[in-house]
Tab-separated table of N, CA and C in Angstrom:
chain	number	residue	atom	x	y	z
A	55	UNK	N	0.811	-1.206	0.000
A	55	UNK	CA	0.000	0.000	0.000
A	55	UNK	C	0.851	1.266	0.000
A	56	UNK	N	2.174	1.131	-0.080
A	56	UNK	CA	3.055	2.299	-0.082
A	56	UNK	C	3.267	2.789	-1.512
A	57	UNK	N	3.418	4.095	-1.637
A	57	UNK	CA	3.625	4.697	-2.952
A	57	UNK	C	4.991	5.373	-3.003
A	58	UNK	N	5.409	5.706	-4.209
A	58	UNK	CA	6.683	6.393	-4.402
A	58	UNK	C	6.598	7.816	-3.868
A	59	UNK	N	7.700	8.296	-3.334
A	59	UNK	CA	7.733	9.692	-2.861
A	59	UNK	C	7.527	10.674	-4.006
A	60	UNK	N	8.152	10.362	-5.152
A	60	UNK	CA	8.083	11.283	-6.282
A	60	UNK	C	6.804	11.155	-7.107
A	61	UNK	N	6.041	10.075	-6.875
A	61	UNK	CA	4.789	9.870	-7.606
A	61	UNK	C	3.845	9.072	-6.725
A	62	UNK	N	2.999	9.746	-5.996
A	62	UNK	CA	2.148	9.053	-5.024
A	62	UNK	C	1.026	8.235	-5.664
A	63	UNK	N	0.999	8.174	-6.993
A	63	UNK	CA	0.028	7.305	-7.655
A	63	UNK	C	0.642	5.947	-8.016
A	64	UNK	N	1.956	5.816	-7.871
A	64	UNK	CA	2.656	4.588	-8.256
A	64	UNK	C	2.991	3.740	-7.027
A	65	UNK	N	2.506	2.515	-7.010
A	65	UNK	CA	2.767	1.577	-5.924
A	65	UNK	C	4.239	1.172	-5.941
A	66	UNK	N	4.867	1.135	-4.766
A	66	UNK	CA	6.299	0.804	-4.671
A	66	UNK	C	6.608	-0.610	-5.139
A	67	UNK	N	5.737	-1.561	-4.818
A	67	UNK	CA	5.986	-2.949	-5.207
A	67	UNK	C	5.932	-3.095	-6.727
A	68	UNK	N	4.939	-2.492	-7.339
A	68	UNK	CA	4.826	-2.542	-8.795
A	68	UNK	C	6.040	-1.876	-9.436
A	69	UNK	N	6.450	-0.752	-8.902
A	69	UNK	CA	7.630	-0.044	-9.410
A	69	UNK	C	8.885	-0.915	-9.293
A	70	UNK	N	9.023	-1.634	-8.195
A	70	UNK	CA	10.186	-2.505	-8.006
A	70	UNK	C	10.211	-3.616	-9.051
A	71	UNK	N	9.056	-4.196	-9.346
A	71	UNK	CA	8.976	-5.256	-10.359
A	71	UNK	C	9.329	-4.706	-11.740
A	72	UNK	N	8.810	-3.523	-12.058
A	72	UNK	CA	9.104	-2.897	-13.356
A	72	UNK	C	10.594	-2.576	-13.475
A	73	UNK	N	11.165	-2.022	-12.432
A	73	UNK	CA	12.591	-1.695	-12.439
A	73	UNK	C	13.443	-2.952	-12.570
A	74	UNK	N	13.065	-4.001	-11.846
A	74	UNK	CA	13.786	-5.266	-11.955
A	74	UNK	C	13.749	-5.778	-13.391
A	75	UNK	N	12.596	-5.708	-14.026
A	75	UNK	CA	12.475	-6.159	-15.414
A	75	UNK	C	13.431	-5.386	-16.322
A	76	UNK	N	13.484	-4.083	-16.153
A	76	UNK	CA	14.356	-3.253	-16.981
A	76	UNK	C	15.823	-3.627	-16.788
A	77	UNK	N	16.239	-3.786	-15.549
A	77	UNK	CA	17.645	-4.098	-15.261
A	77	UNK	C	17.980	-5.532	-15.658
A	78	UNK	N	17.134	-6.477	-15.287
A	78	UNK	CA	17.422	-7.893	-15.564
A	78	UNK	C	17.516	-8.188	-17.057
A	79	UNK	N	16.803	-7.431	-17.856
A	79	UNK	CA	16.776	-7.703	-19.284
A	79	UNK	C	17.712	-6.824	-20.105
A	80	UNK	N	18.580	-6.090	-19.433
A	80	UNK	CA	19.603	-5.330	-20.148
A	80	UNK	C	20.593	-6.298	-20.784
A	81	UNK	N	21.054	-5.964	-21.957
A	81	UNK	CA	22.023	-6.798	-22.666
A	81	UNK	C	23.249	-7.074	-21.802
A	82	UNK	N	23.658	-6.087	-21.052
A	82	UNK	CA	24.834	-6.205	-20.190
A	82	UNK	C	24.728	-7.381	-19.223
A	83	UNK	N	23.510	-7.678	-18.751
A	83	UNK	CA	23.308	-8.743	-17.772
A	83	UNK	C	22.811	-10.053	-18.385
A	84	UNK	N	22.704	-10.133	-19.685
A	84	UNK	CA	22.051	-11.276	-20.326
A	84	UNK	C	22.733	-12.621	-20.073
A	85	UNK	N	24.032	-12.615	-19.806
A	85	UNK	CA	24.743	-13.879	-19.598
A	85	UNK	C	25.144	-14.081	-18.140
A	86	UNK	N	24.600	-13.274	-17.259
A	86	UNK	CA	24.954	-13.350	-15.845
A	86	UNK	C	23.779	-13.821	-15.014
A	87	UNK	N	24.085	-14.533	-13.968
A	87	UNK	CA	23.060	-14.856	-12.989
A	87	UNK	C	22.778	-13.615	-12.157
A	88	UNK	N	21.583	-13.553	-11.627
A	88	UNK	CA	21.189	-12.415	-10.803
A	88	UNK	C	20.759	-12.928	-9.432
A	89	UNK	N	21.183	-12.218	-8.413
A	89	UNK	CA	20.747	-12.519	-7.050
A	89	UNK	C	19.722	-11.469	-6.667
A	90	UNK	N	18.513	-11.916	-6.379
A	90	UNK	CA	17.412	-11.033	-6.016
A	90	UNK	C	17.183	-11.125	-4.514
A	91	UNK	N	17.360	-10.006	-3.830
A	91	UNK	CA	17.096	-9.945	-2.400
A	91	UNK	C	15.728	-9.334	-2.185
A	92	UNK	N	14.846	-10.083	-1.588
A	92	UNK	CA	13.555	-9.550	-1.172
A	92	UNK	C	13.687	-9.328	0.331
A	93	UNK	N	14.021	-8.095	0.671
A	93	UNK	CA	14.419	-7.737	2.036
A	93	UNK	C	13.223	-7.266	2.865
A	94	UNK	N	13.467	-7.094	4.125
A	94	UNK	CA	12.499	-6.601	5.108
A	94	UNK	C	11.349	-7.588	5.325
A	95	UNK	N	11.705	-8.860	5.422
A	95	UNK	CA	10.672	-9.870	5.645
A	95	UNK	C	9.964	-9.677	6.981
A	96	UNK	N	10.661	-9.074	7.924
A	96	UNK	CA	10.022	-8.803	9.219
A	96	UNK	C	8.873	-7.808	9.061
A	97	UNK	N	9.080	-6.764	8.282
A	97	UNK	CA	8.030	-5.782	8.038
A	97	UNK	C	6.914	-6.370	7.167
A	98	UNK	N	7.311	-7.193	6.210
A	98	UNK	CA	6.319	-7.845	5.355
A	98	UNK	C	5.390	-8.721	6.190
A	99	UNK	N	5.962	-9.475	7.124
A	99	UNK	CA	5.157	-10.354	7.980
A	99	UNK	C	4.119	-9.574	8.779
A	100	UNK	N	4.504	-8.406	9.246
A	100	UNK	CA	3.562	-7.570	9.989
A	100	UNK	C	2.500	-6.985	9.060
A	101	UNK	N	2.940	-6.473	7.947
A	101	UNK	CA	2.032	-5.746	7.054
A	101	UNK	C	1.025	-6.653	6.362
A	102	UNK	N	1.439	-7.867	5.999
A	102	UNK	CA	0.558	-8.760	5.245
A	102	UNK	C	-0.696	-9.122	6.046
A	103	UNK	N	-0.606	-9.015	7.362
A	103	UNK	CA	-1.776	-9.286	8.206
A	103	UNK	C	-2.768	-8.127	8.213
A	104	UNK	N	-2.297	-6.929	7.890
A	104	UNK	CA	-3.151	-5.740	7.937
A	104	UNK	C	-3.598	-5.252	6.561
A	105	UNK	N	-2.751	-5.458	5.558
A	105	UNK	CA	-3.043	-4.953	4.211
A	105	UNK	C	-3.006	-6.138	3.244
A	106	UNK	N	-4.134	-6.485	2.654
A	106	UNK	CA	-4.131	-7.629	1.735
A	106	UNK	C	-3.281	-7.355	0.498
A	107	UNK	N	-2.646	-8.390	-0.008
A	107	UNK	CA	-1.782	-8.253	-1.180
A	107	UNK	C	-2.582	-7.848	-2.415
A	108	UNK	N	-3.875	-8.055	-2.389
A	108	UNK	CA	-4.719	-7.657	-3.516
A	108	UNK	C	-4.763	-6.142	-3.697
A	109	UNK	N	-4.325	-5.384	-2.694
A	109	UNK	CA	-4.218	-3.933	-2.839
A	109	UNK	C	-3.218	-3.610	-3.955
A	110	UNK	N	-2.196	-4.419	-4.057
A	110	UNK	CA	-1.148	-4.214	-5.056
A	110	UNK	C	-1.349	-5.097	-6.287
A	111	UNK	N	-1.699	-6.348	-6.062
A	111	UNK	CA	-1.870	-7.328	-7.135
A	111	UNK	C	-3.298	-7.861	-7.101
A	112	UNK	N	-4.122	-7.372	-7.983
A	112	UNK	CA	-5.552	-7.736	-8.007
A	112	UNK	C	-5.771	-9.225	-8.254
A	113	UNK	N	-4.820	-9.888	-8.921
A	113	UNK	CA	-4.980	-11.295	-9.268
A	113	UNK	C	-4.465	-12.256	-8.187
A	114	UNK	N	-4.035	-11.735	-7.059
A	114	UNK	CA	-3.526	-12.602	-5.977
A	114	UNK	C	-4.679	-13.377	-5.357
A	115	UNK	N	-4.486	-14.690	-5.203
A	115	UNK	CA	-5.529	-15.547	-4.636
A	115	UNK	C	-5.065	-16.338	-3.414
A	116	UNK	N	-3.822	-16.131	-2.987
A	116	UNK	CA	-3.263	-16.920	-1.897
A	116	UNK	C	-3.919	-16.629	-0.559
A	117	UNK	N	-3.563	-17.456	0.408
A	117	UNK	CA	-4.167	-17.353	1.741
A	117	UNK	C	-3.159	-17.073	2.855
A	118	UNK	N	-1.905	-17.464	2.636
A	118	UNK	CA	-0.921	-17.390	3.717
A	118	UNK	C	0.215	-16.437	3.367
A	119	UNK	N	1.041	-16.166	4.362
A	119	UNK	CA	2.239	-15.350	4.132
A	119	UNK	C	3.170	-16.031	3.139
A	120	UNK	N	3.324	-17.339	3.252
A	120	UNK	CA	4.175	-18.074	2.308
A	120	UNK	C	3.618	-17.985	0.888
A	121	UNK	N	2.289	-18.061	0.753
A	121	UNK	CA	1.668	-17.893	-0.569
A	121	UNK	C	2.000	-16.511	-1.129
A	122	UNK	N	1.928	-15.499	-0.275
A	122	UNK	CA	2.201	-14.120	-0.696
A	122	UNK	C	3.655	-13.964	-1.129
A	123	UNK	N	4.584	-14.531	-0.371
A	123	UNK	CA	6.001	-14.457	-0.736
A	123	UNK	C	6.255	-15.138	-2.076
A	124	UNK	N	5.682	-16.311	-2.254
A	124	UNK	CA	5.856	-17.029	-3.519
A	124	UNK	C	5.267	-16.225	-4.672
A	125	UNK	N	4.098	-15.662	-4.466
A	125	UNK	CA	3.446	-14.869	-5.506
A	125	UNK	C	4.330	-13.684	-5.911
A	126	UNK	N	4.844	-12.953	-4.931
A	126	UNK	CA	5.708	-11.803	-5.222
A	126	UNK	C	6.980	-12.255	-5.928
A	127	UNK	N	7.598	-13.305	-5.424
A	127	UNK	CA	8.801	-13.839	-6.060
A	127	UNK	C	8.524	-14.194	-7.522
A	128	UNK	N	7.401	-14.844	-7.766
A	128	UNK	CA	7.040	-15.227	-9.128
A	128	UNK	C	6.843	-14.006	-10.026
A	129	UNK	N	6.311	-12.910	-9.473
A	129	UNK	CA	6.130	-11.686	-10.282
A	129	UNK	C	7.483	-11.167	-10.761
A	130	UNK	N	8.502	-11.267	-9.922
A	130	UNK	CA	9.846	-10.850	-10.334
A	130	UNK	C	10.429	-11.830	-11.353
A	131	UNK	N	10.358	-13.121	-11.039
A	131	UNK	CA	10.990	-14.127	-11.895
A	131	UNK	C	10.403	-14.161	-13.297
A	132	UNK	N	9.102	-13.925	-13.418
A	132	UNK	CA	8.491	-13.976	-14.741
A	132	UNK	C	8.927	-12.804	-15.629
A	133	UNK	N	9.551	-11.800	-15.036
A	133	UNK	CA	10.000	-10.625	-15.797
A	133	UNK	C	11.400	-10.784	-16.381
A	134	UNK	N	12.179	-11.716	-15.858
A	134	UNK	CA	13.547	-11.935	-16.358
A	134	UNK	C	13.482	-12.994	-17.453
A	135	UNK	N	14.078	-12.698	-18.591
A	135	UNK	CA	13.878	-13.559	-19.751
A	135	UNK	C	14.946	-14.623	-19.966
A	136	UNK	N	16.191	-14.377	-19.584
A	136	UNK	CA	17.226	-15.313	-20.006
A	136	UNK	C	18.065	-15.910	-18.886
A	137	UNK	N	18.317	-15.194	-17.857
A	137	UNK	CA	19.304	-15.650	-16.892
A	137	UNK	C	18.688	-16.387	-15.702
A	138	UNK	N	19.584	-17.014	-14.950
A	138	UNK	CA	19.183	-17.681	-13.715
A	138	UNK	C	19.062	-16.634	-12.621
A	139	UNK	N	17.980	-16.722	-11.868
A	139	UNK	CA	17.748	-15.790	-10.765
A	139	UNK	C	17.774	-16.589	-9.467
A	140	UNK	N	18.587	-16.146	-8.540
A	140	UNK	CA	18.634	-16.733	-7.200
A	140	UNK	C	17.949	-15.757	-6.258
A	141	UNK	N	16.858	-16.191	-5.654
A	141	UNK	CA	16.101	-15.311	-4.770
A	141	UNK	C	16.397	-15.644	-3.319
A	142	UNK	N	16.532	-14.591	-2.527
A	142	UNK	CA	16.706	-14.746	-1.087
A	142	UNK	C	15.769	-13.785	-0.375
A	143	UNK	N	14.959	-14.334	0.509
A	143	UNK	CA	14.125	-13.515	1.380
A	143	UNK	C	14.977	-13.176	2.589
A	144	UNK	N	15.145	-11.891	2.861
A	144	UNK	CA	16.081	-11.496	3.907
A	144	UNK	C	15.470	-10.519	4.897
A	145	UNK	N	16.083	-10.538	6.064
A	145	UNK	CA	15.809	-9.544	7.100
A	145	UNK	C	17.187	-9.062	7.545
A	146	UNK	N	17.560	-7.892	7.105
A	146	UNK	CA	18.909	-7.380	7.368
A	146	UNK	C	19.174	-7.191	8.857
A	147	UNK	N	18.130	-7.159	9.657
A	147	UNK	CA	18.301	-7.008	11.102
A	147	UNK	C	18.665	-8.321	11.782
A	148	UNK	N	18.537	-9.424	11.064
A	148	UNK	CA	18.825	-10.738	11.626
A	148	UNK	C	20.201	-11.204	11.167
A	149	UNK	N	21.171	-11.194	12.069
A	149	UNK	CA	22.526	-11.617	11.694
A	149	UNK	C	22.550	-13.089	11.294
A	150	UNK	N	21.701	-13.904	11.896
A	150	UNK	CA	21.626	-15.322	11.538
A	150	UNK	C	21.132	-15.467	10.093
A	151	UNK	N	20.112	-14.712	9.731
A	151	UNK	CA	19.580	-14.755	8.369
A	151	UNK	C	20.607	-14.264	7.366
A	152	UNK	N	21.262	-13.157	7.649
A	152	UNK	CA	22.251	-12.600	6.730
A	152	UNK	C	23.430	-13.554	6.569
A	153	UNK	N	23.856	-14.172	7.651
A	153	UNK	CA	24.941	-15.148	7.579
A	153	UNK	C	24.551	-16.318	6.670
A	154	UNK	N	23.331	-16.804	6.818
A	154	UNK	CA	22.836	-17.888	5.969
A	154	UNK	C	22.843	-17.474	4.507
A	155	UNK	N	22.346	-16.276	4.218
A	155	UNK	CA	22.267	-15.778	2.840
A	155	UNK	C	23.666	-15.621	2.242
A	156	UNK	N	24.586	-15.069	2.995
A	156	UNK	CA	25.958	-14.892	2.493
A	156	UNK	C	26.584	-16.243	2.167
A	157	UNK	N	26.379	-17.219	3.017
A	157	UNK	CA	26.915	-18.562	2.746
A	157	UNK	C	26.264	-19.175	1.507
A	158	UNK	N	24.963	-18.986	1.352
A	158	UNK	CA	24.266	-19.517	0.178
A	158	UNK	C	24.785	-18.860	-1.101
A	159	UNK	N	25.010	-17.560	-1.048
A	159	UNK	CA	25.532	-16.840	-2.212
A	159	UNK	C	26.942	-17.320	-2.542
A	160	UNK	N	27.747	-17.495	-1.525
A	160	UNK	CA	29.109	-17.992	-1.733
A	160	UNK	C	29.067	-19.336	-2.464
A	161	UNK	N	28.183	-20.223	-2.030
A	161	UNK	CA	28.054	-21.525	-2.683
A	161	UNK	C	27.592	-21.382	-4.136
A	162	UNK	N	26.639	-20.490	-4.383
A	162	UNK	CA	26.149	-20.282	-5.741
A	162	UNK	C	27.247	-19.736	-6.641
A	163	UNK	N	28.032	-18.807	-6.119
A	163	UNK	CA	29.132	-18.249	-6.903
A	163	UNK	C	30.174	-19.316	-7.217
A	164	UNK	N	30.485	-20.138	-6.243
A	164	UNK	CA	31.446	-21.219	-6.475
A	164	UNK	C	30.918	-22.208	-7.503
A	165	UNK	N	29.640	-22.578	-7.385
A	165	UNK	CA	29.040	-23.499	-8.347
A	165	UNK	C	29.104	-22.930	-9.758
A	166	UNK	N	28.787	-21.637	-9.894
A	166	UNK	CA	28.825	-20.987	-11.210
A	166	UNK	C	30.236	-20.948	-11.767
A	167	UNK	N	31.217	-20.688	-10.904
A	167	UNK	CA	32.601	-20.628	-11.340
A	167	UNK	C	33.081	-21.996	-11.805
A	168	UNK	N	32.708	-23.015	-11.063
A	168	UNK	CA	33.134	-24.378	-11.409
A	168	UNK	C	32.515	-24.838	-12.721
A	169	UNK	N	31.243	-24.504	-12.943
A	169	UNK	CA	30.566	-24.973	-14.168
A	169	UNK	C	30.963	-24.195	-15.404
A	170	UNK	N	31.604	-23.039	-15.232
A	170	UNK	CA	32.009	-22.253	-16.406
A	170	UNK	C	33.356	-22.620	-16.833
C-alpha cells in the first residue's frame, strides 16, 4: 500500500517489479546470474496481516504469508527472460539470516565458477 515519494500514484511494489524487469533484461546482464534480495521480511510479515496483497496485485488468490512471498517472487521471476535468478528472502536485522544468505551466495558463486 506504499507509494513512491516522487509519484504518489505509483505503488512501490509494482515499481520494483518494473525496475527489476528493466535491469534484468539489459544486454549487459544477459549472460549473468542475478541474485534477487527480497528484504524486510520482518516488516512484510507484519504488514501482510493488515493490508491484503490484492491492494497491489488484483490477481492474488493466496491465503498465507508463504503464498504471498511465492506470488511476489514469481512476479519478479516472470520478468527476467534469459538468466538464472537466485532469490533470497532477507531480514537485514537478523545476523543469523544474513549469515545464511551470504553462505548460500558464496556456494552459488562457487558453483557458477566451477561450471564455467
